[in-house]
């Protein structure tokens, strides 16, 4: 345990037979649960993991490859079933140094944050050893994710080294989250809809023997599409459905005025091609709504930045574990709290040898 908290390490792994053993063996002793999810690897990842003989270890083998997001979701569910208080995600390629785990856990344990994430871009030296295309891609995706997720104080969104409190995980709509490389971006969008306070923790990445399977030409459009849809989903749920906010008025009014000014401006230009000159009234009718609309959109953006959940609003996580105070040695798994935007649950029940995601547990 870490300061009376039951810690679970969720390790998604795909073709990591060379490094998965290192990840398990270097896991700190105070980590209570290790869940390795073999996402239908074509090598001996699962066998090598089991060969470590770690008593804390649970290996789950996916029958179908779901992607890194799907593997993480399976791991989270298994860890919650085993009574974890905080789940930490650590990649199976040994890029995430376990020595920094306390730094990732402290904001949740002591400060009351619901979500903490590693940030590799905390100093000029942080870029050393990182491929240049990764640096550029992460900077662009960080800006786009800020805009879509509403976490304007968060950077390096593709960093999967995260820690999440139990009650936050129970509120997330796992069945709706992206299951591939866009999982980290989608999680941030959904956390912001739930107004979960999040923070960045400076933690350097470790680059060594691992081989990245990320292809920017394939992943880029996927993430961009998700962020565009996530932006509008967050706007509707956070600023319209949950609480009709001035942000909604500014966005809707700004878009309508900007569109009206643009249409009138184009019409005026077309009608005045040649000898006729545009009248002052036509120019004002086009420019005034457009400028007012842009100003309203800027106000909406400023209000959204101010709404970024960057301060803890919940007590430390010790107060979210009443089962410990009741004297029980193992927690009763609390029912998941279904968000208002979640889809109806599926009625089918998993078999005894399968996890809720359909993975075989061995």
PDB file of C-alpha atoms in Angstrom, residues 34-245:
ATOM      1  CA  UNK A  34      -0.469  -5.684 -11.158  1.00  0.00           C
ATOM      2  CA  UNK A  35      -2.808  -6.306 -14.079  1.00  0.00           C
ATOM      3  CA  UNK A  36      -1.081  -7.101 -17.365  1.00  0.00           C
ATOM      4  CA  UNK A  37      -3.441  -7.082 -20.347  1.00  0.00           C
ATOM      5  CA  UNK A  38      -2.023  -8.953 -23.326  1.00  0.00           C
ATOM      6  CA  UNK A  39      -3.831  -7.387 -26.276  1.00  0.00           C
ATOM      7  CA  UNK A  40      -3.699 -10.432 -28.579  1.00  0.00           C
ATOM      8  CA  UNK A  41       0.067 -10.340 -28.978  1.00  0.00           C
ATOM      9  CA  UNK A  42       1.697 -12.509 -31.604  1.00  0.00           C
ATOM     10  CA  UNK A  43       4.698 -13.200 -29.364  1.00  0.00           C
ATOM     11  CA  UNK A  44       5.113 -14.690 -25.859  1.00  0.00           C
ATOM     12  CA  UNK A  45       4.145 -11.567 -23.904  1.00  0.00           C
ATOM     13  CA  UNK A  46       1.630 -13.355 -21.647  1.00  0.00           C
ATOM     14  CA  UNK A  47       3.904 -16.345 -21.007  1.00  0.00           C
ATOM     15  CA  UNK A  48       6.891 -14.169 -20.110  1.00  0.00           C
ATOM     16  CA  UNK A  49       4.732 -12.092 -17.762  1.00  0.00           C
ATOM     17  CA  UNK A  50       3.446 -15.186 -15.918  1.00  0.00           C
ATOM     18  CA  UNK A  51       6.974 -16.577 -15.703  1.00  0.00           C
ATOM     19  CA  UNK A  52       7.945 -13.751 -13.326  1.00  0.00           C
ATOM     20  CA  UNK A  53       5.900 -15.491 -10.652  1.00  0.00           C
ATOM     21  CA  UNK A  54       4.899 -12.238  -8.976  1.00  0.00           C
ATOM     22  CA  UNK A  55       2.039 -13.022  -6.521  1.00  0.00           C
ATOM     23  CA  UNK A  56       0.436  -9.629  -7.200  1.00  0.00           C
ATOM     24  CA  UNK A  57       0.143 -10.368 -10.910  1.00  0.00           C
ATOM     25  CA  UNK A  58      -2.999 -11.025 -12.915  1.00  0.00           C
ATOM     26  CA  UNK A  59      -2.574 -11.660 -16.642  1.00  0.00           C
ATOM     27  CA  UNK A  60      -5.573 -11.096 -18.907  1.00  0.00           C
ATOM     28  CA  UNK A  61      -5.406 -12.230 -22.528  1.00  0.00           C
ATOM     29  CA  UNK A  62      -7.620 -10.557 -25.112  1.00  0.00           C
ATOM     30  CA  UNK A  63      -9.053 -12.942 -27.672  1.00  0.00           C
ATOM     31  CA  UNK A  64      -9.316 -10.044 -30.135  1.00  0.00           C
ATOM     32  CA  UNK A  65      -6.949  -7.090 -30.451  1.00  0.00           C
ATOM     33  CA  UNK A  66      -8.765  -3.995 -29.188  1.00  0.00           C
ATOM     34  CA  UNK A  67      -5.983  -1.409 -29.130  1.00  0.00           C
ATOM     35  CA  UNK A  68      -4.202   0.228 -26.214  1.00  0.00           C
ATOM     36  CA  UNK A  69      -7.375   1.926 -25.013  1.00  0.00           C
ATOM     37  CA  UNK A  70      -9.314  -1.324 -24.914  1.00  0.00           C
ATOM     38  CA  UNK A  71      -6.494  -2.993 -22.977  1.00  0.00           C
ATOM     39  CA  UNK A  72      -6.408  -0.165 -20.429  1.00  0.00           C
ATOM     40  CA  UNK A  73     -10.181  -0.326 -19.947  1.00  0.00           C
ATOM     41  CA  UNK A  74      -9.980  -4.082 -19.318  1.00  0.00           C
ATOM     42  CA  UNK A  75      -7.197  -3.499 -16.800  1.00  0.00           C
ATOM     43  CA  UNK A  76      -9.117  -0.774 -14.981  1.00  0.00           C
ATOM     44  CA  UNK A  77     -12.162  -2.989 -14.611  1.00  0.00           C
ATOM     45  CA  UNK A  78     -10.110  -5.897 -13.290  1.00  0.00           C
ATOM     46  CA  UNK A  79      -8.263  -3.673 -10.808  1.00  0.00           C
ATOM     47  CA  UNK A  80     -11.522  -2.156  -9.521  1.00  0.00           C
ATOM     48  CA  UNK A  81     -12.925  -5.654  -9.034  1.00  0.00           C
ATOM     49  CA  UNK A  82      -9.890  -6.431  -6.868  1.00  0.00           C
ATOM     50  CA  UNK A  83     -10.496  -3.400  -4.668  1.00  0.00           C
ATOM     51  CA  UNK A  84      -7.982  -0.827  -5.881  1.00  0.00           C
ATOM     52  CA  UNK A  85      -8.147   2.744  -4.552  1.00  0.00           C
ATOM     53  CA  UNK A  86      -5.951   4.318  -7.238  1.00  0.00           C
ATOM     54  CA  UNK A  87      -5.157   2.871 -10.661  1.00  0.00           C
ATOM     55  CA  UNK A  88      -1.881   3.743 -12.368  1.00  0.00           C
ATOM     56  CA  UNK A  89      -1.338   3.026 -16.062  1.00  0.00           C
ATOM     57  CA  UNK A  90       2.177   1.907 -17.013  1.00  0.00           C
ATOM     58  CA  UNK A  91       3.093   0.856 -20.543  1.00  0.00           C
ATOM     59  CA  UNK A  92       4.494  -2.601 -21.179  1.00  0.00           C
ATOM     60  CA  UNK A  93       7.556  -1.195 -22.993  1.00  0.00           C
ATOM     61  CA  UNK A  94       9.286   0.102 -19.820  1.00  0.00           C
ATOM     62  CA  UNK A  95       9.091   3.753 -20.909  1.00  0.00           C
ATOM     63  CA  UNK A  96       7.540   4.775 -17.586  1.00  0.00           C
ATOM     64  CA  UNK A  97       9.991   4.932 -14.703  1.00  0.00           C
ATOM     65  CA  UNK A  98       8.370   3.451 -11.545  1.00  0.00           C
ATOM     66  CA  UNK A  99      10.616   5.671  -9.407  1.00  0.00           C
ATOM     67  CA  UNK A 100       8.263   8.544 -10.222  1.00  0.00           C
ATOM     68  CA  UNK A 101       5.128   6.746  -9.064  1.00  0.00           C
ATOM     69  CA  UNK A 102       5.009   8.596  -5.694  1.00  0.00           C
ATOM     70  CA  UNK A 103       5.111  11.951  -7.522  1.00  0.00           C
ATOM     71  CA  UNK A 104       2.132  10.818  -9.589  1.00  0.00           C
ATOM     72  CA  UNK A 105       0.177   9.540  -6.581  1.00  0.00           C
ATOM     73  CA  UNK A 106       0.768  12.418  -4.161  1.00  0.00           C
ATOM     74  CA  UNK A 107      -1.572  14.926  -5.885  1.00  0.00           C
ATOM     75  CA  UNK A 108      -4.402  12.402  -5.463  1.00  0.00           C
ATOM     76  CA  UNK A 109      -3.506  11.169  -1.989  1.00  0.00           C
ATOM     77  CA  UNK A 110      -2.669  14.538  -0.416  1.00  0.00           C
ATOM     78  CA  UNK A 111      -4.265  17.247  -2.549  1.00  0.00           C
ATOM     79  CA  UNK A 112      -7.588  15.732  -3.593  1.00  0.00           C
ATOM     80  CA  UNK A 113      -7.104  15.632  -7.370  1.00  0.00           C
ATOM     81  CA  UNK A 114      -9.078  12.986  -9.200  1.00  0.00           C
ATOM     82  CA  UNK A 115      -6.610  12.518 -12.053  1.00  0.00           C
ATOM     83  CA  UNK A 116      -2.863  13.041 -12.403  1.00  0.00           C
ATOM     84  CA  UNK A 117      -0.833  12.712 -15.583  1.00  0.00           C
ATOM     85  CA  UNK A 118       2.855  12.719 -16.412  1.00  0.00           C
ATOM     86  CA  UNK A 119       4.234  15.552 -18.533  1.00  0.00           C
ATOM     87  CA  UNK A 120       7.470  14.950 -20.425  1.00  0.00           C
ATOM     88  CA  UNK A 121       7.719  18.540 -21.699  1.00  0.00           C
ATOM     89  CA  UNK A 122       8.619  20.307 -18.460  1.00  0.00           C
ATOM     90  CA  UNK A 123      12.050  21.685 -19.390  1.00  0.00           C
ATOM     91  CA  UNK A 124      14.282  22.214 -22.430  1.00  0.00           C
ATOM     92  CA  UNK A 125      16.219  19.085 -21.524  1.00  0.00           C
ATOM     93  CA  UNK A 126      13.061  17.004 -21.669  1.00  0.00           C
ATOM     94  CA  UNK A 127      13.269  16.886 -25.466  1.00  0.00           C
ATOM     95  CA  UNK A 128      16.619  15.088 -25.464  1.00  0.00           C
ATOM     96  CA  UNK A 129      16.366  11.500 -26.630  1.00  0.00           C
ATOM     97  CA  UNK A 130      12.858  11.978 -28.001  1.00  0.00           C
ATOM     98  CA  UNK A 131      12.444  11.582 -31.782  1.00  0.00           C
ATOM     99  CA  UNK A 132      11.790  14.925 -33.473  1.00  0.00           C
ATOM    100  CA  UNK A 133       8.599  13.754 -35.156  1.00  0.00           C
ATOM    101  CA  UNK A 134       7.261  12.810 -31.727  1.00  0.00           C
ATOM    102  CA  UNK A 135       8.110  16.238 -30.341  1.00  0.00           C
ATOM    103  CA  UNK A 136       6.295  18.004 -33.188  1.00  0.00           C
ATOM    104  CA  UNK A 137       3.324  15.655 -33.085  1.00  0.00           C
ATOM    105  CA  UNK A 138       2.902  16.008 -29.333  1.00  0.00           C
ATOM    106  CA  UNK A 139       3.018  19.801 -29.463  1.00  0.00           C
ATOM    107  CA  UNK A 140       0.325  19.957 -32.150  1.00  0.00           C
ATOM    108  CA  UNK A 141      -1.856  17.353 -30.447  1.00  0.00           C
ATOM    109  CA  UNK A 142      -1.417  19.076 -27.093  1.00  0.00           C
ATOM    110  CA  UNK A 143      -2.878  22.308 -28.433  1.00  0.00           C
ATOM    111  CA  UNK A 144      -5.752  20.544 -30.193  1.00  0.00           C
ATOM    112  CA  UNK A 145      -6.494  18.489 -27.078  1.00  0.00           C
ATOM    113  CA  UNK A 146      -6.490  21.600 -24.887  1.00  0.00           C
ATOM    114  CA  UNK A 147      -9.108  23.121 -27.152  1.00  0.00           C
ATOM    115  CA  UNK A 148     -11.255  19.991 -27.361  1.00  0.00           C
ATOM    116  CA  UNK A 149     -10.972  18.731 -23.788  1.00  0.00           C
ATOM    117  CA  UNK A 150     -11.100  22.054 -21.943  1.00  0.00           C
ATOM    118  CA  UNK A 151      -8.062  21.181 -19.807  1.00  0.00           C
ATOM    119  CA  UNK A 152      -6.088  24.254 -20.810  1.00  0.00           C
ATOM    120  CA  UNK A 153      -3.477  23.698 -18.090  1.00  0.00           C
ATOM    121  CA  UNK A 154      -2.690  20.144 -19.258  1.00  0.00           C
ATOM    122  CA  UNK A 155       0.095  19.391 -21.745  1.00  0.00           C
ATOM    123  CA  UNK A 156       1.468  16.243 -23.401  1.00  0.00           C
ATOM    124  CA  UNK A 157      -1.916  14.474 -23.672  1.00  0.00           C
ATOM    125  CA  UNK A 158      -0.479  11.396 -25.418  1.00  0.00           C
ATOM    126  CA  UNK A 159       1.483  10.502 -22.297  1.00  0.00           C
ATOM    127  CA  UNK A 160      -0.300   7.475 -20.884  1.00  0.00           C
ATOM    128  CA  UNK A 161       1.482   7.491 -17.514  1.00  0.00           C
ATOM    129  CA  UNK A 162      -1.567   8.387 -15.422  1.00  0.00           C
ATOM    130  CA  UNK A 163      -3.117   7.866 -11.993  1.00  0.00           C
ATOM    131  CA  UNK A 164      -6.873   7.937 -11.422  1.00  0.00           C
ATOM    132  CA  UNK A 165      -8.936   7.747  -8.253  1.00  0.00           C
ATOM    133  CA  UNK A 166     -11.404   4.891  -7.837  1.00  0.00           C
ATOM    134  CA  UNK A 167     -14.572   6.999  -7.663  1.00  0.00           C
ATOM    135  CA  UNK A 168     -13.560   8.840 -10.852  1.00  0.00           C
ATOM    136  CA  UNK A 169     -13.078   5.569 -12.731  1.00  0.00           C
ATOM    137  CA  UNK A 170     -16.492   4.377 -11.593  1.00  0.00           C
ATOM    138  CA  UNK A 171     -18.083   7.458 -13.163  1.00  0.00           C
ATOM    139  CA  UNK A 172     -16.348   7.114 -16.536  1.00  0.00           C
ATOM    140  CA  UNK A 173     -18.442   5.606 -19.367  1.00  0.00           C
ATOM    141  CA  UNK A 174     -15.933   2.890 -20.315  1.00  0.00           C
ATOM    142  CA  UNK A 175     -18.215   1.529 -23.046  1.00  0.00           C
ATOM    143  CA  UNK A 176     -18.064   4.888 -24.857  1.00  0.00           C
ATOM    144  CA  UNK A 177     -14.322   5.575 -24.660  1.00  0.00           C
ATOM    145  CA  UNK A 178     -12.048   5.237 -27.684  1.00  0.00           C
ATOM    146  CA  UNK A 179     -10.167   1.956 -27.638  1.00  0.00           C
ATOM    147  CA  UNK A 180      -7.093   2.786 -29.686  1.00  0.00           C
ATOM    148  CA  UNK A 181      -4.396   5.470 -29.580  1.00  0.00           C
ATOM    149  CA  UNK A 182      -6.948   8.238 -29.150  1.00  0.00           C
ATOM    150  CA  UNK A 183      -7.932   6.803 -25.754  1.00  0.00           C
ATOM    151  CA  UNK A 184      -5.884   9.346 -23.771  1.00  0.00           C
ATOM    152  CA  UNK A 185      -7.493  12.263 -25.605  1.00  0.00           C
ATOM    153  CA  UNK A 186     -10.996  10.847 -25.198  1.00  0.00           C
ATOM    154  CA  UNK A 187     -10.471  10.290 -21.469  1.00  0.00           C
ATOM    155  CA  UNK A 188      -9.585  13.959 -20.987  1.00  0.00           C
ATOM    156  CA  UNK A 189     -12.757  15.050 -22.798  1.00  0.00           C
ATOM    157  CA  UNK A 190     -14.916  12.823 -20.599  1.00  0.00           C
ATOM    158  CA  UNK A 191     -13.114  13.816 -17.397  1.00  0.00           C
ATOM    159  CA  UNK A 192     -13.786  17.472 -18.167  1.00  0.00           C
ATOM    160  CA  UNK A 193     -17.482  16.786 -18.773  1.00  0.00           C
ATOM    161  CA  UNK A 194     -17.512  15.284 -15.263  1.00  0.00           C
ATOM    162  CA  UNK A 195     -15.528  18.321 -13.993  1.00  0.00           C
ATOM    163  CA  UNK A 196     -12.807  16.115 -12.506  1.00  0.00           C
ATOM    164  CA  UNK A 197      -9.846  18.183 -11.218  1.00  0.00           C
ATOM    165  CA  UNK A 198      -6.661  17.129 -13.033  1.00  0.00           C
ATOM    166  CA  UNK A 199      -3.003  18.051 -12.795  1.00  0.00           C
ATOM    167  CA  UNK A 200       0.271  17.573 -14.665  1.00  0.00           C
ATOM    168  CA  UNK A 201       3.329  16.033 -12.983  1.00  0.00           C
ATOM    169  CA  UNK A 202       6.813  16.582 -14.506  1.00  0.00           C
ATOM    170  CA  UNK A 203       8.133  13.093 -15.278  1.00  0.00           C
ATOM    171  CA  UNK A 204      10.709  12.302 -17.970  1.00  0.00           C
ATOM    172  CA  UNK A 205      10.157   9.440 -20.381  1.00  0.00           C
ATOM    173  CA  UNK A 206      12.625   6.584 -20.820  1.00  0.00           C
ATOM    174  CA  UNK A 207      13.581   5.687 -24.392  1.00  0.00           C
ATOM    175  CA  UNK A 208      15.561   2.544 -24.956  1.00  0.00           C
ATOM    176  CA  UNK A 209      14.845  -0.789 -26.642  1.00  0.00           C
ATOM    177  CA  UNK A 210      11.160  -0.211 -27.323  1.00  0.00           C
ATOM    178  CA  UNK A 211       9.858   0.089 -30.876  1.00  0.00           C
ATOM    179  CA  UNK A 212       6.871   2.359 -31.369  1.00  0.00           C
ATOM    180  CA  UNK A 213       3.978   0.966 -33.400  1.00  0.00           C
ATOM    181  CA  UNK A 214       2.344   4.384 -33.816  1.00  0.00           C
ATOM    182  CA  UNK A 215       2.004   5.538 -37.424  1.00  0.00           C
ATOM    183  CA  UNK A 216       1.265   9.266 -37.610  1.00  0.00           C
ATOM    184  CA  UNK A 217      -0.447   8.998 -40.997  1.00  0.00           C
ATOM    185  CA  UNK A 218      -2.951   6.554 -39.503  1.00  0.00           C
ATOM    186  CA  UNK A 219      -3.247   7.894 -35.969  1.00  0.00           C
ATOM    187  CA  UNK A 220      -3.385  11.609 -36.881  1.00  0.00           C
ATOM    188  CA  UNK A 221      -6.758  11.587 -38.708  1.00  0.00           C
ATOM    189  CA  UNK A 222      -8.230   9.258 -36.067  1.00  0.00           C
ATOM    190  CA  UNK A 223      -7.308  11.576 -33.185  1.00  0.00           C
ATOM    191  CA  UNK A 224      -8.308  14.729 -35.083  1.00  0.00           C
ATOM    192  CA  UNK A 225     -11.747  13.307 -35.819  1.00  0.00           C
ATOM    193  CA  UNK A 226     -12.205  12.261 -32.203  1.00  0.00           C
ATOM    194  CA  UNK A 227     -11.180  15.699 -30.910  1.00  0.00           C
ATOM    195  CA  UNK A 228     -13.634  17.463 -33.219  1.00  0.00           C
ATOM    196  CA  UNK A 229     -16.497  15.259 -32.051  1.00  0.00           C
ATOM    197  CA  UNK A 230     -15.291  15.474 -28.460  1.00  0.00           C
ATOM    198  CA  UNK A 231     -15.292  19.280 -28.564  1.00  0.00           C
ATOM    199  CA  UNK A 232     -18.967  19.449 -29.521  1.00  0.00           C
ATOM    200  CA  UNK A 233     -19.909  16.671 -27.116  1.00  0.00           C
ATOM    201  CA  UNK A 234     -18.213  18.494 -24.251  1.00  0.00           C
ATOM    202  CA  UNK A 235     -19.868  21.771 -25.221  1.00  0.00           C
ATOM    203  CA  UNK A 236     -23.351  20.221 -25.275  1.00  0.00           C
ATOM    204  CA  UNK A 237     -23.064  18.245 -22.039  1.00  0.00           C
ATOM    205  CA  UNK A 238     -21.037  20.690 -19.969  1.00  0.00           C
ATOM    206  CA  UNK A 239     -22.477  24.033 -21.054  1.00  0.00           C
ATOM    207  CA  UNK A 240     -25.979  23.159 -22.269  1.00  0.00           C
ATOM    208  CA  UNK A 241     -27.339  19.984 -20.662  1.00  0.00           C
ATOM    209  CA  UNK A 242     -25.652  19.978 -17.253  1.00  0.00           C
ATOM    210  CA  UNK A 243     -25.944  23.721 -16.737  1.00  0.00           C
ATOM    211  CA  UNK A 244     -27.001  26.264 -19.331  1.00  0.00           C
ATOM    212  CA  UNK A 245     -23.970  28.540 -19.208  1.00  0.00           C
TER     213      UNK A 245
END
